[in-house]
Amino acid sequence: MMNSHRCLSLASSFRTVALFVVAAWIVPAPAWAAKFANQFVEFELPPQWACNLEGAEWVCQNTNEAKKREAVIILAAKLRGEQDTLDQYQAFLKNPKTYTSVQNKSVTSEVKYAKLADVNSQSWVDALHLDSEIPGFYTRYLATIKMDIGVLVTYSINSAKYQDYLQDFETMVRTLRVFRKGTGINSGPQGNLFDIKIPQGMSEGTVFPPAPTEEAGAKRPKQKSDDDLMLYGAIAVAAVAFLIWRRRRR
């Protein structure tokens, strides 16, 4: 009878330790995102990102130098002119954009969509292009008007890294709010809201190999490190259970 109770106790202890170790292994530490706000928009930044004012535009990038050229967010605002309406923004974004790259090659963007969208009770023109700002990058545009200003938020992602950043940028859009606060928006009404400046070096950034998971909803391949973590977790559970068993044998 004593041996039976001891076995049941050992089994219970093993299950408790196993659940504790596995839970600690599969539940990641929270990555706290920061909220960015300037005089016309606010949104939740992806973890480890920061924004800086560069000329008349805000530029947001990963603070990790190795990832800095994988994606970029650019924010711009200008005083409204006659061309600053949602209809004209949508008409502009429905058309491919043609320009000359830094390699002196002609580039024409591919329009994926251009539509009206409601984000936190504000109407925006929402569009997605390929190759419109940086060759090999997807760029999503969100443009709207608020009182006396036009506002543009863009984010560009290297096409080979699109799935890696998609969730972070969907969160950014979901938390996006627009307002008119203070002054400091000095662009005249004659300017084009979509004449944004890409940070120096983005066009000559790291060349990534083609990604097999570019299609929306595709699953990311399992990394070798996942298998290593599973092995280490199993070893840890076995080691702790063995120590408990030895103590109860004494």
PDB file of C-alpha atoms in Angstrom:
ATOM      1  CA  MET A   1       0.000   0.000   0.000  1.00  0.00           C
ATOM      2  CA  MET A   2       2.847   2.362   0.922  1.00  0.00           C
ATOM      3  CA  ASN A   3       4.547   1.725  -2.422  1.00  0.00           C
ATOM      4  CA  SER A   4       1.274   2.405  -4.233  1.00  0.00           C
ATOM      5  CA  HIS A   5       0.860   5.763  -2.487  1.00  0.00           C
ATOM      6  CA  ARG A   6       4.493   6.605  -3.196  1.00  0.00           C
ATOM      7  CA  CYS A   7       4.042   5.852  -6.911  1.00  0.00           C
ATOM      8  CA  LEU A   8       0.898   7.966  -7.089  1.00  0.00           C
ATOM      9  CA  SER A   9       2.653  10.821  -5.312  1.00  0.00           C
ATOM     10  CA  LEU A  10       5.643  10.545  -7.616  1.00  0.00           C
ATOM     11  CA  ALA A  11       3.398  10.549 -10.683  1.00  0.00           C
ATOM     12  CA  SER A  12       1.544  13.625  -9.402  1.00  0.00           C
ATOM     13  CA  SER A  13       4.817  15.445  -8.721  1.00  0.00           C
ATOM     14  CA  PHE A  14       6.109  14.530 -12.176  1.00  0.00           C
ATOM     15  CA  ARG A  15       2.956  15.910 -13.833  1.00  0.00           C
ATOM     16  CA  THR A  16       3.168  19.150 -11.841  1.00  0.00           C
ATOM     17  CA  VAL A  17       6.823  19.714 -12.718  1.00  0.00           C
ATOM     18  CA  ALA A  18       6.236  18.798 -16.349  1.00  0.00           C
ATOM     19  CA  LEU A  19       3.354  21.259 -16.672  1.00  0.00           C
ATOM     20  CA  PHE A  20       5.404  24.007 -15.005  1.00  0.00           C
ATOM     21  CA  VAL A  21       8.430  23.507 -17.246  1.00  0.00           C
ATOM     22  CA  VAL A  22       6.401  23.191 -20.446  1.00  0.00           C
ATOM     23  CA  ALA A  23       4.338  26.268 -19.589  1.00  0.00           C
ATOM     24  CA  ALA A  24       7.475  28.282 -18.933  1.00  0.00           C
ATOM     25  CA  TRP A  25       8.877  27.088 -22.251  1.00  0.00           C
ATOM     26  CA  ILE A  26       5.876  27.782 -24.507  1.00  0.00           C
ATOM     27  CA  VAL A  27       4.695  31.088 -22.990  1.00  0.00           C
ATOM     28  CA  PRO A  28       6.971  33.861 -24.256  1.00  0.00           C
ATOM     29  CA  ALA A  29       7.819  36.930 -22.261  1.00  0.00           C
ATOM     30  CA  PRO A  30       5.550  39.831 -23.273  1.00  0.00           C
ATOM     31  CA  ALA A  31       7.037  42.226 -25.814  1.00  0.00           C
ATOM     32  CA  TRP A  32       5.750  45.593 -24.724  1.00  0.00           C
ATOM     33  CA  ALA A  33       5.024  47.858 -27.683  1.00  0.00           C
ATOM     34  CA  ALA A  34       5.202  51.632 -27.326  1.00  0.00           C
ATOM     35  CA  LYS A  35       2.608  54.138 -28.452  1.00  0.00           C
ATOM     36  CA  PHE A  36       3.923  56.801 -30.807  1.00  0.00           C
ATOM     37  CA  ALA A  37       2.177  60.170 -31.152  1.00  0.00           C
ATOM     38  CA  ASN A  38       2.995  63.430 -32.896  1.00  0.00           C
ATOM     39  CA  GLN A  39       0.839  66.451 -33.735  1.00  0.00           C
ATOM     40  CA  PHE A  40      -1.431  64.581 -36.155  1.00  0.00           C
ATOM     41  CA  VAL A  41      -1.444  60.798 -35.562  1.00  0.00           C
ATOM     42  CA  GLU A  42      -0.880  58.137 -32.929  1.00  0.00           C
ATOM     43  CA  PHE A  43      -0.516  54.377 -33.174  1.00  0.00           C
ATOM     44  CA  GLU A  44       1.150  51.402 -31.520  1.00  0.00           C
ATOM     45  CA  LEU A  45       4.708  50.878 -32.715  1.00  0.00           C
ATOM     46  CA  PRO A  46       6.092  47.375 -33.244  1.00  0.00           C
ATOM     47  CA  PRO A  47       8.476  46.267 -30.445  1.00  0.00           C
ATOM     48  CA  GLN A  48      12.012  47.691 -30.660  1.00  0.00           C
ATOM     49  CA  TRP A  49      10.976  50.426 -33.094  1.00  0.00           C
ATOM     50  CA  ALA A  50      11.569  54.171 -32.777  1.00  0.00           C
ATOM     51  CA  CYS A  51      10.522  57.260 -34.752  1.00  0.00           C
ATOM     52  CA  ASN A  52      12.571  60.345 -35.630  1.00  0.00           C
ATOM     53  CA  LEU A  53      11.688  63.581 -37.366  1.00  0.00           C
ATOM     54  CA  GLU A  54      13.674  63.861 -40.596  1.00  0.00           C
ATOM     55  CA  GLY A  55      12.962  67.158 -42.310  1.00  0.00           C
ATOM     56  CA  ALA A  56       9.193  67.453 -42.719  1.00  0.00           C
ATOM     57  CA  GLU A  57       8.515  63.733 -42.258  1.00  0.00           C
ATOM     58  CA  TRP A  58       8.597  61.248 -39.407  1.00  0.00           C
ATOM     59  CA  VAL A  59      10.554  58.075 -40.123  1.00  0.00           C
ATOM     60  CA  CYS A  60      10.103  54.950 -37.977  1.00  0.00           C
ATOM     61  CA  GLN A  61      12.428  51.937 -38.141  1.00  0.00           C
ATOM     62  CA  ASN A  62      13.668  49.017 -36.097  1.00  0.00           C
ATOM     63  CA  THR A  63      16.438  50.030 -33.705  1.00  0.00           C
ATOM     64  CA  ASN A  64      18.245  46.774 -34.497  1.00  0.00           C
ATOM     65  CA  GLU A  65      20.754  47.690 -37.223  1.00  0.00           C
ATOM     66  CA  ALA A  66      20.494  44.220 -38.771  1.00  0.00           C
ATOM     67  CA  LYS A  67      16.740  44.731 -39.321  1.00  0.00           C
ATOM     68  CA  LYS A  68      16.670  48.455 -40.020  1.00  0.00           C
ATOM     69  CA  ARG A  69      16.458  48.062 -43.794  1.00  0.00           C
ATOM     70  CA  GLU A  70      13.771  45.386 -43.785  1.00  0.00           C
ATOM     71  CA  ALA A  71      10.866  47.795 -43.236  1.00  0.00           C
ATOM     72  CA  VAL A  72      10.123  51.477 -42.686  1.00  0.00           C
ATOM     73  CA  ILE A  73       7.137  53.615 -41.657  1.00  0.00           C
ATOM     74  CA  ILE A  74       6.898  57.183 -42.996  1.00  0.00           C
ATOM     75  CA  LEU A  75       4.426  59.791 -41.725  1.00  0.00           C
ATOM     76  CA  ALA A  76       3.639  63.043 -43.513  1.00  0.00           C
ATOM     77  CA  ALA A  77       1.090  65.834 -43.219  1.00  0.00           C
ATOM     78  CA  LYS A  78       0.432  69.034 -45.159  1.00  0.00           C
ATOM     79  CA  LEU A  79      -1.996  71.910 -45.233  1.00  0.00           C
ATOM     80  CA  ARG A  80      -4.962  71.028 -47.407  1.00  0.00           C
ATOM     81  CA  GLY A  81      -5.238  72.220 -50.951  1.00  0.00           C
ATOM     82  CA  GLU A  82      -7.796  71.651 -53.683  1.00  0.00           C
ATOM     83  CA  GLN A  83      -6.237  68.274 -54.530  1.00  0.00           C
ATOM     84  CA  ASP A  84      -6.534  67.006 -50.960  1.00  0.00           C
ATOM     85  CA  THR A  85      -9.757  64.987 -50.928  1.00  0.00           C
ATOM     86  CA  LEU A  86     -10.383  61.299 -50.326  1.00  0.00           C
ATOM     87  CA  ASP A  87     -11.658  60.872 -53.887  1.00  0.00           C
ATOM     88  CA  GLN A  88      -8.467  62.323 -55.350  1.00  0.00           C
ATOM     89  CA  TYR A  89      -6.262  60.300 -52.997  1.00  0.00           C
ATOM     90  CA  GLN A  90      -8.028  57.120 -54.072  1.00  0.00           C
ATOM     91  CA  ALA A  91      -7.822  58.028 -57.772  1.00  0.00           C
ATOM     92  CA  PHE A  92      -4.090  58.681 -57.383  1.00  0.00           C
ATOM     93  CA  LEU A  93      -3.452  55.374 -55.603  1.00  0.00           C
ATOM     94  CA  LYS A  94      -5.483  53.343 -58.099  1.00  0.00           C
ATOM     95  CA  ASN A  95      -2.856  54.095 -60.738  1.00  0.00           C
ATOM     96  CA  PRO A  96       0.607  52.507 -60.951  1.00  0.00           C
ATOM     97  CA  LYS A  97       3.504  54.728 -59.977  1.00  0.00           C
ATOM     98  CA  THR A  98       6.456  55.049 -62.387  1.00  0.00           C
ATOM     99  CA  TYR A  99       9.877  56.348 -61.378  1.00  0.00           C
ATOM    100  CA  THR A 100      13.598  55.850 -61.930  1.00  0.00           C
ATOM    101  CA  SER A 101      15.449  53.803 -59.300  1.00  0.00           C
ATOM    102  CA  VAL A 102      18.862  54.659 -57.863  1.00  0.00           C
ATOM    103  CA  GLN A 103      20.251  52.070 -60.285  1.00  0.00           C
ATOM    104  CA  ASN A 104      18.845  54.275 -63.091  1.00  0.00           C
ATOM    105  CA  LYS A 105      16.196  51.711 -64.041  1.00  0.00           C
ATOM    106  CA  SER A 106      12.585  52.508 -64.847  1.00  0.00           C
ATOM    107  CA  VAL A 107      10.215  50.998 -62.273  1.00  0.00           C
ATOM    108  CA  THR A 108       6.413  50.741 -62.484  1.00  0.00           C
ATOM    109  CA  SER A 109       4.509  49.683 -59.405  1.00  0.00           C
ATOM    110  CA  GLU A 110       1.865  46.956 -59.281  1.00  0.00           C
ATOM    111  CA  VAL A 111      -1.382  48.070 -57.642  1.00  0.00           C
ATOM    112  CA  LYS A 112      -2.828  45.373 -55.371  1.00  0.00           C
ATOM    113  CA  TYR A 113      -5.836  47.402 -54.197  1.00  0.00           C
ATOM    114  CA  ALA A 114      -7.004  50.958 -53.442  1.00  0.00           C
ATOM    115  CA  LYS A 115     -10.175  51.332 -51.389  1.00  0.00           C
ATOM    116  CA  LEU A 116     -11.899  53.330 -48.675  1.00  0.00           C
ATOM    117  CA  ALA A 117     -11.599  51.963 -45.134  1.00  0.00           C
ATOM    118  CA  ASP A 118     -12.890  52.938 -41.703  1.00  0.00           C
ATOM    119  CA  VAL A 119     -10.249  52.975 -38.985  1.00  0.00           C
ATOM    120  CA  ASN A 120     -11.409  54.051 -35.534  1.00  0.00           C
ATOM    121  CA  SER A 121     -14.343  56.036 -36.978  1.00  0.00           C
ATOM    122  CA  GLN A 122     -12.125  57.874 -39.472  1.00  0.00           C
ATOM    123  CA  SER A 123     -12.371  57.362 -43.256  1.00  0.00           C
ATOM    124  CA  TRP A 124      -9.039  56.568 -44.904  1.00  0.00           C
ATOM    125  CA  VAL A 125      -7.945  55.644 -48.399  1.00  0.00           C
ATOM    126  CA  ASP A 126      -6.179  52.304 -47.961  1.00  0.00           C
ATOM    127  CA  ALA A 127      -3.943  51.044 -50.789  1.00  0.00           C
ATOM    128  CA  LEU A 128      -1.233  48.451 -51.335  1.00  0.00           C
ATOM    129  CA  HIS A 129       1.417  48.604 -54.081  1.00  0.00           C
ATOM    130  CA  LEU A 130       4.444  46.524 -54.977  1.00  0.00           C
ATOM    131  CA  ASP A 131       7.589  48.433 -56.062  1.00  0.00           C
ATOM    132  CA  SER A 132       5.975  51.869 -55.639  1.00  0.00           C
ATOM    133  CA  GLU A 133       8.552  53.447 -53.316  1.00  0.00           C
ATOM    134  CA  ILE A 134      11.417  50.944 -53.125  1.00  0.00           C
ATOM    135  CA  PRO A 135      12.053  48.181 -55.680  1.00  0.00           C
ATOM    136  CA  GLY A 136      11.265  44.793 -54.146  1.00  0.00           C
ATOM    137  CA  PHE A 137       9.147  46.289 -51.332  1.00  0.00           C
ATOM    138  CA  TYR A 138       5.427  46.281 -50.654  1.00  0.00           C
ATOM    139  CA  THR A 139       4.125  49.687 -49.574  1.00  0.00           C
ATOM    140  CA  ARG A 140       0.786  50.200 -47.866  1.00  0.00           C
ATOM    141  CA  TYR A 141      -0.675  53.705 -47.961  1.00  0.00           C
ATOM    142  CA  LEU A 142      -3.217  55.170 -45.557  1.00  0.00           C
ATOM    143  CA  ALA A 143      -4.293  58.702 -46.468  1.00  0.00           C
ATOM    144  CA  THR A 144      -6.983  60.919 -44.960  1.00  0.00           C
ATOM    145  CA  ILE A 145      -7.998  64.521 -44.272  1.00  0.00           C
ATOM    146  CA  LYS A 146      -8.601  66.079 -40.876  1.00  0.00           C
ATOM    147  CA  MET A 147      -9.770  69.665 -40.526  1.00  0.00           C
ATOM    148  CA  ASP A 148      -7.213  71.770 -42.460  1.00  0.00           C
ATOM    149  CA  ILE A 149      -4.588  69.055 -43.106  1.00  0.00           C
ATOM    150  CA  GLY A 150      -4.006  65.991 -45.263  1.00  0.00           C
ATOM    151  CA  VAL A 151      -2.320  63.049 -43.538  1.00  0.00           C
ATOM    152  CA  LEU A 152      -0.368  60.136 -45.015  1.00  0.00           C
ATOM    153  CA  VAL A 153       0.960  57.045 -43.259  1.00  0.00           C
ATOM    154  CA  THR A 154       2.963  54.537 -45.277  1.00  0.00           C
ATOM    155  CA  TYR A 155       4.764  51.378 -44.348  1.00  0.00           C
ATOM    156  CA  SER A 156       7.106  49.556 -46.691  1.00  0.00           C
ATOM    157  CA  ILE A 157       8.241  45.958 -46.192  1.00  0.00           C
ATOM    158  CA  ASN A 158      10.797  43.982 -48.157  1.00  0.00           C
ATOM    159  CA  SER A 159       8.729  41.441 -50.103  1.00  0.00           C
ATOM    160  CA  ALA A 160      10.841  38.553 -48.781  1.00  0.00           C
ATOM    161  CA  LYS A 161      10.071  39.654 -45.197  1.00  0.00           C
ATOM    162  CA  TYR A 162       6.411  40.503 -45.713  1.00  0.00           C
ATOM    163  CA  GLN A 163       4.977  37.738 -43.526  1.00  0.00           C
ATOM    164  CA  ASP A 164       7.445  38.509 -40.722  1.00  0.00           C
ATOM    165  CA  TYR A 165       6.106  42.054 -40.328  1.00  0.00           C
ATOM    166  CA  LEU A 166       2.487  41.650 -41.368  1.00  0.00           C
ATOM    167  CA  GLN A 167       1.022  41.144 -37.887  1.00  0.00           C
ATOM    168  CA  ASP A 168       2.934  44.087 -36.393  1.00  0.00           C
ATOM    169  CA  PHE A 169       1.709  46.412 -39.108  1.00  0.00           C
ATOM    170  CA  GLU A 170      -1.869  45.186 -38.865  1.00  0.00           C
ATOM    171  CA  THR A 171      -1.695  46.138 -35.182  1.00  0.00           C
ATOM    172  CA  MET A 172      -0.358  49.553 -36.174  1.00  0.00           C
ATOM    173  CA  VAL A 173      -3.299  50.125 -38.502  1.00  0.00           C
ATOM    174  CA  ARG A 174      -5.814  48.868 -35.940  1.00  0.00           C
ATOM    175  CA  THR A 175      -4.534  51.387 -33.359  1.00  0.00           C
ATOM    176  CA  LEU A 176      -4.167  54.296 -35.799  1.00  0.00           C
ATOM    177  CA  ARG A 177      -5.895  57.547 -34.822  1.00  0.00           C
ATOM    178  CA  VAL A 178      -5.742  60.941 -36.500  1.00  0.00           C
ATOM    179  CA  PHE A 179      -6.234  64.411 -35.001  1.00  0.00           C
ATOM    180  CA  ARG A 180      -5.164  68.028 -35.460  1.00  0.00           C
ATOM    181  CA  LYS A 181      -3.086  69.318 -32.583  1.00  0.00           C
ATOM    182  CA  GLY A 182      -1.009  72.479 -32.460  1.00  0.00           C
ATOM    183  CA  THR A 183       0.988  73.918 -35.321  1.00  0.00           C
ATOM    184  CA  GLY A 184       4.241  72.818 -36.908  1.00  0.00           C
ATOM    185  CA  ILE A 185       2.781  71.524 -40.175  1.00  0.00           C
ATOM    186  CA  ASN A 186       4.513  73.921 -42.513  1.00  0.00           C
ATOM    187  CA  SER A 187       4.002  72.353 -45.946  1.00  0.00           C
ATOM    188  CA  GLY A 188       2.042  74.651 -48.206  1.00  0.00           C
ATOM    189  CA  PRO A 189      -1.221  73.581 -49.891  1.00  0.00           C
ATOM    190  CA  GLN A 190       0.517  73.339 -53.285  1.00  0.00           C
ATOM    191  CA  GLY A 191       2.599  70.298 -52.231  1.00  0.00           C
ATOM    192  CA  ASN A 192       1.836  66.682 -53.145  1.00  0.00           C
ATOM    193  CA  LEU A 193       1.159  64.596 -50.040  1.00  0.00           C
ATOM    194  CA  PHE A 194       2.570  61.489 -51.747  1.00  0.00           C
ATOM    195  CA  ASP A 195       5.992  63.002 -52.500  1.00  0.00           C
ATOM    196  CA  ILE A 196       7.627  61.257 -49.552  1.00  0.00           C
ATOM    197  CA  LYS A 197      11.351  60.787 -49.132  1.00  0.00           C
ATOM    198  CA  ILE A 198      12.668  57.282 -48.549  1.00  0.00           C
ATOM    199  CA  PRO A 199      15.494  57.170 -45.945  1.00  0.00           C
ATOM    200  CA  GLN A 200      18.932  57.130 -47.493  1.00  0.00           C
ATOM    201  CA  GLY A 201      20.202  53.583 -47.936  1.00  0.00           C
ATOM    202  CA  MET A 202      16.814  51.803 -48.018  1.00  0.00           C
ATOM    203  CA  SER A 203      16.945  51.350 -51.794  1.00  0.00           C
ATOM    204  CA  GLU A 204      20.422  49.860 -51.522  1.00  0.00           C
ATOM    205  CA  GLY A 205      19.481  47.757 -48.508  1.00  0.00           C
ATOM    206  CA  THR A 206      20.180  44.113 -47.868  1.00  0.00           C
ATOM    207  CA  VAL A 207      19.078  41.819 -50.690  1.00  0.00           C
ATOM    208  CA  PHE A 208      17.027  38.980 -49.214  1.00  0.00           C
ATOM    209  CA  PRO A 209      16.461  35.588 -50.850  1.00  0.00           C
ATOM    210  CA  PRO A 210      12.953  34.910 -52.218  1.00  0.00           C
ATOM    211  CA  ALA A 211      10.569  33.968 -49.422  1.00  0.00           C
ATOM    212  CA  PRO A 212       8.508  30.764 -49.809  1.00  0.00           C
ATOM    213  CA  THR A 213       5.788  32.210 -47.532  1.00  0.00           C
ATOM    214  CA  GLU A 214       4.935  35.390 -49.413  1.00  0.00           C
ATOM    215  CA  GLU A 215       1.291  34.503 -50.015  1.00  0.00           C
ATOM    216  CA  ALA A 216      -1.082  35.810 -47.350  1.00  0.00           C
ATOM    217  CA  GLY A 217      -1.933  33.249 -44.712  1.00  0.00           C
ATOM    218  CA  ALA A 218       0.983  30.954 -45.537  1.00  0.00           C
ATOM    219  CA  LYS A 219       2.583  29.229 -42.573  1.00  0.00           C
ATOM    220  CA  ARG A 220       6.128  30.087 -41.639  1.00  0.00           C
ATOM    221  CA  PRO A 221       8.511  27.138 -41.847  1.00  0.00           C
ATOM    222  CA  LYS A 222       9.453  25.535 -38.570  1.00  0.00           C
ATOM    223  CA  GLN A 223      12.905  26.601 -37.457  1.00  0.00           C
ATOM    224  CA  LYS A 224      15.563  24.187 -36.295  1.00  0.00           C
ATOM    225  CA  SER A 225      15.771  26.082 -33.002  1.00  0.00           C
ATOM    226  CA  ASP A 226      12.183  24.970 -32.238  1.00  0.00           C
ATOM    227  CA  ASP A 227      13.314  21.345 -32.231  1.00  0.00           C
ATOM    228  CA  ASP A 228      16.245  22.229 -29.991  1.00  0.00           C
ATOM    229  CA  LEU A 229      13.937  23.934 -27.501  1.00  0.00           C
ATOM    230  CA  MET A 230      11.636  20.912 -27.387  1.00  0.00           C
ATOM    231  CA  LEU A 231      14.606  18.650 -26.679  1.00  0.00           C
ATOM    232  CA  TYR A 232      15.930  20.919 -23.920  1.00  0.00           C
ATOM    233  CA  GLY A 233      12.457  21.137 -22.372  1.00  0.00           C
ATOM    234  CA  ALA A 234      12.088  17.340 -22.294  1.00  0.00           C
ATOM    235  CA  ILE A 235      15.552  16.948 -20.724  1.00  0.00           C
ATOM    236  CA  ALA A 236      14.696  19.540 -18.054  1.00  0.00           C
ATOM    237  CA  VAL A 237      11.440  17.775 -17.156  1.00  0.00           C
ATOM    238  CA  ALA A 238      13.181  14.400 -16.883  1.00  0.00           C
ATOM    239  CA  ALA A 239      16.006  15.814 -14.747  1.00  0.00           C
ATOM    240  CA  VAL A 240      13.673  17.506 -12.248  1.00  0.00           C
ATOM    241  CA  ALA A 241      11.456  14.424 -11.995  1.00  0.00           C
ATOM    242  CA  PHE A 242      14.508  12.233 -11.353  1.00  0.00           C
ATOM    243  CA  LEU A 243      15.653  14.496  -8.486  1.00  0.00           C
ATOM    244  CA  ILE A 244      12.198  14.338  -6.874  1.00  0.00           C
ATOM    245  CA  TRP A 245      12.192  10.551  -7.190  1.00  0.00           C
ATOM    246  CA  ARG A 246      15.623  10.259  -5.529  1.00  0.00           C
ATOM    247  CA  ARG A 247      14.547  12.434  -2.586  1.00  0.00           C
ATOM    248  CA  ARG A 248      11.448  10.348  -1.984  1.00  0.00           C
ATOM    249  CA  ARG A 249      13.515   7.154  -2.059  1.00  0.00           C
ATOM    250  CA  ARG A 250      15.607   8.335   0.908  1.00  0.00           C
TER     251      ARG A 250
END
